[in-house]
Amino acid sequence: MASPAPHERIVLDDDVLRHSLDQSPDGLLICDADGTIMYANTALCVMTGYRASELIGGPIERLVPADRRDHHVARRRGYAEQPQIRPMGRGLTLSATRADGSEVPVEISLSPIEGPRGTMTIASVRDISERLADAEKLRDTHEALALSGERERIARDLHDTVLQRLFGLGLELQALGVKAASDVAPRLETAVDEIDRIIKEIRTSVFTLGAARRDGSLGQEIGTILAQSSRVLGFAPRLRIEGPVENMVGPALRPDLTASLREALANVARHSEATEASVEIVLEDVLLTMRINDNGKGLPHPESRSSGNGLQNLRARALGHRGYCTVSSEPGRGTSVEWVVEVG
């Protein structure tokens, strides 16, 4: 069969045209000048939950959210006076009402066509739910990156300026204490001790703030464990980290460290009836010490300090890194778990 010449028009019969409309991936509606629906394709029906027979012959406002129907009638009449190919609601987020009353965000384009009942309008309706969800995820990612950058800056400023100034202040107070009168020296010593505690707390903040930017970091994982535990404990455990823990804890040790922390906090939640708990992770030379202290009821019997799968797991993980785990407890005076391992 010879191909038609470029200037020849290809005439499609009604069945081909209807099939093309029905198979369109976008929802299609045809309305007359009064807003009566003359045609709705399969995609439009799937999108809205209506059958075509429920839509055809009814007003287009059936698909418009109730609080915008009056406004839509006025806009539709204005379009009928000056019909043209254009997007609908440029710059706005439009919605279509489903049969169940819910709404779906849509993008709509309008085109006038001539039909047996005069000028009609064909509306192409596209569900943009996934696009909006992707855009929301992208915004969340950008906000998270911006927040991480700000937290990294704060951590850097704390380390580079605040810590150094506090350290210098402590040295000055120590020097004054040597020359101070006997009644003043103890007060200066107390002030130096307080500065030392503040420095340790800031170092912990630097560790957790800086780690927030590094997705999957040890600091981030420790923070997640504490947040999860707080929901079970009913309070947030205090955290103190000292030393270059993030840099020195490698992939071989990290899973056992975090698993042991989870196990120890789970024991606090299960047995201690505590109202306070603290976690200290200190790295000195090649030894990493993790202490979990609580103010709970303690362990009533010495044998209970070595029994139970939880404590056995803690000891086994420590032994795997040439370390040990001890439990100190007295009835009514809380429990302290000390988990010590070699790093490197």
Short mmCIF file of N, CA and C in Angstrom, two decimals, residues 51-146:
data_model
loop_
_atom_site.label_atom_id
_atom_site.label_comp_id
_atom_site.label_asym_id
_atom_site.label_seq_id
_atom_site.Cartn_x
_atom_site.Cartn_y
_atom_site.Cartn_z
N ARG A 51 -17.94 5.76 37.54
CA ARG A 51 -18.17 5.12 36.25
C ARG A 51 -18.50 6.21 35.24
N ALA A 52 -18.22 5.94 33.97
CA ALA A 52 -18.51 6.94 32.94
C ALA A 52 -19.99 7.29 32.92
N SER A 53 -20.85 6.30 33.15
CA SER A 53 -22.29 6.54 33.12
C SER A 53 -22.73 7.47 34.26
N GLU A 54 -21.96 7.52 35.35
CA GLU A 54 -22.29 8.40 36.46
C GLU A 54 -21.90 9.85 36.17
N LEU A 55 -20.92 10.02 35.29
CA LEU A 55 -20.44 11.36 34.99
C LEU A 55 -21.14 11.99 33.79
N ILE A 56 -21.33 11.19 32.74
CA ILE A 56 -21.88 11.73 31.50
C ILE A 56 -23.32 12.23 31.72
N GLY A 57 -23.55 13.46 31.29
CA GLY A 57 -24.85 14.10 31.49
C GLY A 57 -24.92 14.94 32.75
N GLY A 58 -23.92 14.80 33.61
CA GLY A 58 -23.90 15.58 34.85
C GLY A 58 -23.00 16.79 34.72
N PRO A 59 -23.02 17.68 35.70
CA PRO A 59 -22.22 18.90 35.64
C PRO A 59 -20.75 18.62 35.96
N ILE A 60 -19.87 19.38 35.34
CA ILE A 60 -18.45 19.23 35.59
C ILE A 60 -18.11 19.56 37.05
N GLU A 61 -18.97 20.39 37.69
CA GLU A 61 -18.71 20.77 39.08
C GLU A 61 -18.78 19.59 40.04
N ARG A 62 -19.32 18.46 39.58
CA ARG A 62 -19.31 17.26 40.42
C ARG A 62 -17.88 16.87 40.79
N LEU A 63 -16.94 17.18 39.91
CA LEU A 63 -15.54 16.81 40.13
C LEU A 63 -14.73 17.93 40.79
N VAL A 64 -15.40 19.04 41.11
CA VAL A 64 -14.72 20.19 41.73
C VAL A 64 -14.99 20.16 43.23
N PRO A 65 -13.97 20.37 44.07
CA PRO A 65 -14.20 20.43 45.52
C PRO A 65 -15.32 21.40 45.87
N ALA A 66 -16.14 21.03 46.86
CA ALA A 66 -17.36 21.77 47.17
C ALA A 66 -17.12 23.24 47.45
N ASP A 67 -16.02 23.55 48.12
CA ASP A 67 -15.79 24.95 48.50
C ASP A 67 -15.33 25.81 47.33
N ARG A 68 -15.11 25.19 46.16
CA ARG A 68 -14.65 25.96 45.01
C ARG A 68 -15.61 25.89 43.82
N ARG A 69 -16.77 25.30 44.02
CA ARG A 69 -17.68 25.10 42.89
C ARG A 69 -18.25 26.40 42.35
N ASP A 70 -18.69 27.30 43.23
CA ASP A 70 -19.25 28.57 42.76
C ASP A 70 -18.20 29.35 41.98
N HIS A 71 -16.98 29.36 42.48
CA HIS A 71 -15.90 30.06 41.79
C HIS A 71 -15.64 29.41 40.43
N HIS A 72 -15.73 28.07 40.39
CA HIS A 72 -15.46 27.37 39.14
C HIS A 72 -16.52 27.70 38.09
N VAL A 73 -17.78 27.83 38.51
CA VAL A 73 -18.85 28.16 37.56
C VAL A 73 -18.55 29.49 36.88
N ALA A 74 -18.13 30.48 37.67
CA ALA A 74 -17.82 31.80 37.09
C ALA A 74 -16.63 31.71 36.15
N ARG A 75 -15.60 30.95 36.53
CA ARG A 75 -14.42 30.83 35.67
C ARG A 75 -14.77 30.07 34.39
N ARG A 76 -15.63 29.06 34.51
CA ARG A 76 -16.02 28.27 33.33
C ARG A 76 -16.78 29.14 32.34
N ARG A 77 -17.66 29.98 32.83
CA ARG A 77 -18.43 30.86 31.94
C ARG A 77 -17.51 31.86 31.26
N GLY A 78 -16.52 32.35 31.99
CA GLY A 78 -15.56 33.26 31.39
C GLY A 78 -14.75 32.58 30.30
N TYR A 79 -14.40 31.32 30.52
CA TYR A 79 -13.65 30.59 29.49
C TYR A 79 -14.52 30.37 28.26
N ALA A 80 -15.82 30.09 28.45
CA ALA A 80 -16.71 29.84 27.31
C ALA A 80 -16.82 31.08 26.42
N GLU A 81 -16.65 32.25 26.99
CA GLU A 81 -16.72 33.48 26.19
C GLU A 81 -15.46 33.69 25.37
N GLN A 82 -14.32 33.23 25.87
CA GLN A 82 -13.05 33.36 25.15
C GLN A 82 -12.28 32.04 25.24
N PRO A 83 -12.76 31.02 24.55
CA PRO A 83 -12.08 29.71 24.64
C PRO A 83 -10.73 29.74 23.95
N GLN A 84 -9.75 29.10 24.57
CA GLN A 84 -8.41 29.01 23.99
C GLN A 84 -7.67 27.85 24.64
N ILE A 85 -6.63 27.40 23.95
CA ILE A 85 -5.80 26.34 24.51
C ILE A 85 -4.93 26.94 25.62
N ARG A 86 -5.08 26.42 26.83
CA ARG A 86 -4.27 26.94 27.94
C ARG A 86 -4.34 25.98 29.13
N PRO A 87 -3.35 26.08 30.01
CA PRO A 87 -3.45 25.32 31.26
C PRO A 87 -4.45 25.99 32.18
N MET A 88 -5.04 25.21 33.05
CA MET A 88 -6.04 25.74 33.98
C MET A 88 -5.38 25.96 35.33
N GLY A 89 -5.68 27.11 35.96
CA GLY A 89 -5.16 27.37 37.30
C GLY A 89 -3.66 27.50 37.34
N ARG A 90 -3.09 28.23 36.39
CA ARG A 90 -1.63 28.38 36.33
C ARG A 90 -1.10 28.91 37.66
N GLY A 91 -0.10 28.22 38.22
CA GLY A 91 0.49 28.63 39.49
C GLY A 91 -0.25 28.13 40.71
N LEU A 92 -1.37 27.42 40.50
CA LEU A 92 -2.15 26.92 41.63
C LEU A 92 -2.09 25.40 41.68
N THR A 93 -2.36 24.84 42.85
CA THR A 93 -2.49 23.39 42.98
C THR A 93 -3.98 23.07 42.92
N LEU A 94 -4.39 22.42 41.85
CA LEU A 94 -5.80 22.08 41.65
C LEU A 94 -6.08 20.69 42.19
N SER A 95 -7.34 20.46 42.52
CA SER A 95 -7.76 19.15 43.03
C SER A 95 -9.04 18.73 42.35
N ALA A 96 -9.19 17.42 42.16
CA ALA A 96 -10.44 16.85 41.67
C ALA A 96 -11.04 16.02 42.80
N THR A 97 -12.37 16.04 42.89
CA THR A 97 -13.06 15.30 43.94
C THR A 97 -13.39 13.90 43.44
N ARG A 98 -13.01 12.90 44.20
CA ARG A 98 -13.31 11.51 43.85
C ARG A 98 -14.74 11.15 44.29
N ALA A 99 -15.16 9.99 43.84
CA ALA A 99 -16.51 9.52 44.19
C ALA A 99 -16.66 9.33 45.69
N ASP A 100 -15.58 8.98 46.38
CA ASP A 100 -15.65 8.77 47.83
C ASP A 100 -15.50 10.05 48.63
N GLY A 101 -15.41 11.19 47.95
CA GLY A 101 -15.29 12.46 48.64
C GLY A 101 -13.87 12.94 48.86
N SER A 102 -12.90 12.07 48.66
CA SER A 102 -11.51 12.48 48.81
C SER A 102 -11.08 13.31 47.61
N GLU A 103 -9.93 13.94 47.73
CA GLU A 103 -9.44 14.80 46.65
C GLU A 103 -8.11 14.29 46.13
N VAL A 104 -7.87 14.50 44.86
CA VAL A 104 -6.61 14.12 44.22
C VAL A 104 -6.03 15.36 43.55
N PRO A 105 -4.76 15.67 43.80
CA PRO A 105 -4.15 16.83 43.14
C PRO A 105 -3.99 16.55 41.65
N VAL A 106 -4.34 17.53 40.83
CA VAL A 106 -4.32 17.32 39.37
C VAL A 106 -3.73 18.53 38.66
N GLU A 107 -3.33 18.27 37.44
CA GLU A 107 -2.90 19.31 36.51
C GLU A 107 -3.86 19.24 35.32
N ILE A 108 -4.42 20.37 34.93
CA ILE A 108 -5.48 20.38 33.91
C ILE A 108 -5.10 21.31 32.77
N SER A 109 -5.31 20.83 31.54
CA SER A 109 -5.13 21.66 30.35
C SER A 109 -6.45 21.68 29.58
N LEU A 110 -6.80 22.84 29.04
CA LEU A 110 -8.07 23.01 28.35
C LEU A 110 -7.85 23.30 26.87
N SER A 111 -8.71 22.71 26.03
CA SER A 111 -8.65 22.96 24.59
C SER A 111 -10.08 23.05 24.05
N PRO A 112 -10.43 24.11 23.31
CA PRO A 112 -11.76 24.19 22.70
C PRO A 112 -11.82 23.35 21.43
N ILE A 113 -12.93 22.69 21.21
CA ILE A 113 -13.15 21.92 19.98
C ILE A 113 -14.57 22.20 19.49
N GLU A 114 -14.75 22.08 18.19
CA GLU A 114 -16.08 22.28 17.61
C GLU A 114 -16.78 20.94 17.51
N GLY A 115 -18.02 20.88 17.99
CA GLY A 115 -18.79 19.66 17.94
C GLY A 115 -20.21 19.91 17.50
N PRO A 116 -21.03 18.87 17.49
CA PRO A 116 -22.42 19.02 17.03
C PRO A 116 -23.24 19.95 17.92
N ARG A 117 -22.79 20.21 19.13
CA ARG A 117 -23.52 21.10 20.03
C ARG A 117 -22.79 22.42 20.20
N GLY A 118 -22.03 22.80 19.18
CA GLY A 118 -21.30 24.06 19.23
C GLY A 118 -19.91 23.85 19.81
N THR A 119 -19.35 24.91 20.35
CA THR A 119 -18.00 24.83 20.92
C THR A 119 -18.03 24.05 22.23
N MET A 120 -17.21 23.04 22.29
CA MET A 120 -17.06 22.25 23.50
C MET A 120 -15.62 22.36 23.99
N THR A 121 -15.38 21.86 25.17
CA THR A 121 -14.04 21.93 25.76
C THR A 121 -13.57 20.53 26.12
N ILE A 122 -12.35 20.22 25.69
CA ILE A 122 -11.75 18.96 26.11
C ILE A 122 -10.72 19.29 27.20
N ALA A 123 -10.83 18.62 28.32
CA ALA A 123 -9.93 18.85 29.45
C ALA A 123 -9.06 17.62 29.64
N SER A 124 -7.76 17.84 29.64
CA SER A 124 -6.80 16.78 29.95
C SER A 124 -6.44 16.90 31.43
N VAL A 125 -6.67 15.82 32.17
CA VAL A 125 -6.52 15.84 33.64
C VAL A 125 -5.45 14.82 34.02
N ARG A 126 -4.42 15.28 34.67
CA ARG A 126 -3.30 14.40 35.05
C ARG A 126 -3.15 14.37 36.58
N ASP A 127 -3.09 13.16 37.13
CA ASP A 127 -2.85 12.97 38.56
C ASP A 127 -1.39 13.30 38.86
N ILE A 128 -1.16 14.28 39.74
CA ILE A 128 0.22 14.68 40.04
C ILE A 128 0.60 14.34 41.49
N SER A 129 -0.09 13.36 42.07
CA SER A 129 0.21 12.97 43.46
C SER A 129 1.67 12.58 43.63
N GLU A 130 2.17 11.72 42.73
CA GLU A 130 3.55 11.26 42.85
C GLU A 130 4.53 12.41 42.65
N ARG A 131 4.22 13.30 41.71
CA ARG A 131 5.12 14.43 41.48
C ARG A 131 5.21 15.31 42.72
N LEU A 132 4.07 15.58 43.36
CA LEU A 132 4.08 16.41 44.56
C LEU A 132 4.80 15.71 45.70
N ALA A 133 4.61 14.38 45.79
CA ALA A 133 5.30 13.63 46.85
C ALA A 133 6.81 13.68 46.64
N ASP A 134 7.23 13.54 45.38
CA ASP A 134 8.67 13.61 45.08
C ASP A 134 9.22 15.01 45.39
N ALA A 135 8.43 16.03 45.06
CA ALA A 135 8.87 17.40 45.35
C ALA A 135 8.98 17.62 46.86
N GLU A 136 8.05 17.04 47.61
CA GLU A 136 8.10 17.17 49.07
C GLU A 136 9.34 16.48 49.63
N LYS A 137 9.65 15.29 49.10
CA LYS A 137 10.86 14.59 49.54
C LYS A 137 12.10 15.40 49.22
N LEU A 138 12.10 16.02 48.04
CA LEU A 138 13.25 16.83 47.66
C LEU A 138 13.40 18.03 48.59
N ARG A 139 12.28 18.67 48.93
CA ARG A 139 12.34 19.79 49.87
C ARG A 139 12.85 19.34 51.23
N ASP A 140 12.35 18.18 51.68
CA ASP A 140 12.81 17.66 52.98
C ASP A 140 14.31 17.39 52.95
N THR A 141 14.78 16.85 51.81
CA THR A 141 16.22 16.56 51.69
C THR A 141 17.03 17.84 51.74
N HIS A 142 16.57 18.87 51.02
CA HIS A 142 17.28 20.15 51.03
C HIS A 142 17.28 20.76 52.43
N GLU A 143 16.14 20.67 53.13
CA GLU A 143 16.07 21.21 54.49
C GLU A 143 16.98 20.44 55.43
N ALA A 144 17.02 19.11 55.25
CA ALA A 144 17.89 18.29 56.10
C ALA A 144 19.36 18.63 55.86
N LEU A 145 19.71 18.84 54.59
CA LEU A 145 21.09 19.20 54.26
C LEU A 145 21.44 20.56 54.85
N ALA A 146 20.50 21.50 54.74
CA ALA A 146 20.75 22.83 55.31
C ALA A 146 20.90 22.75 56.82
#
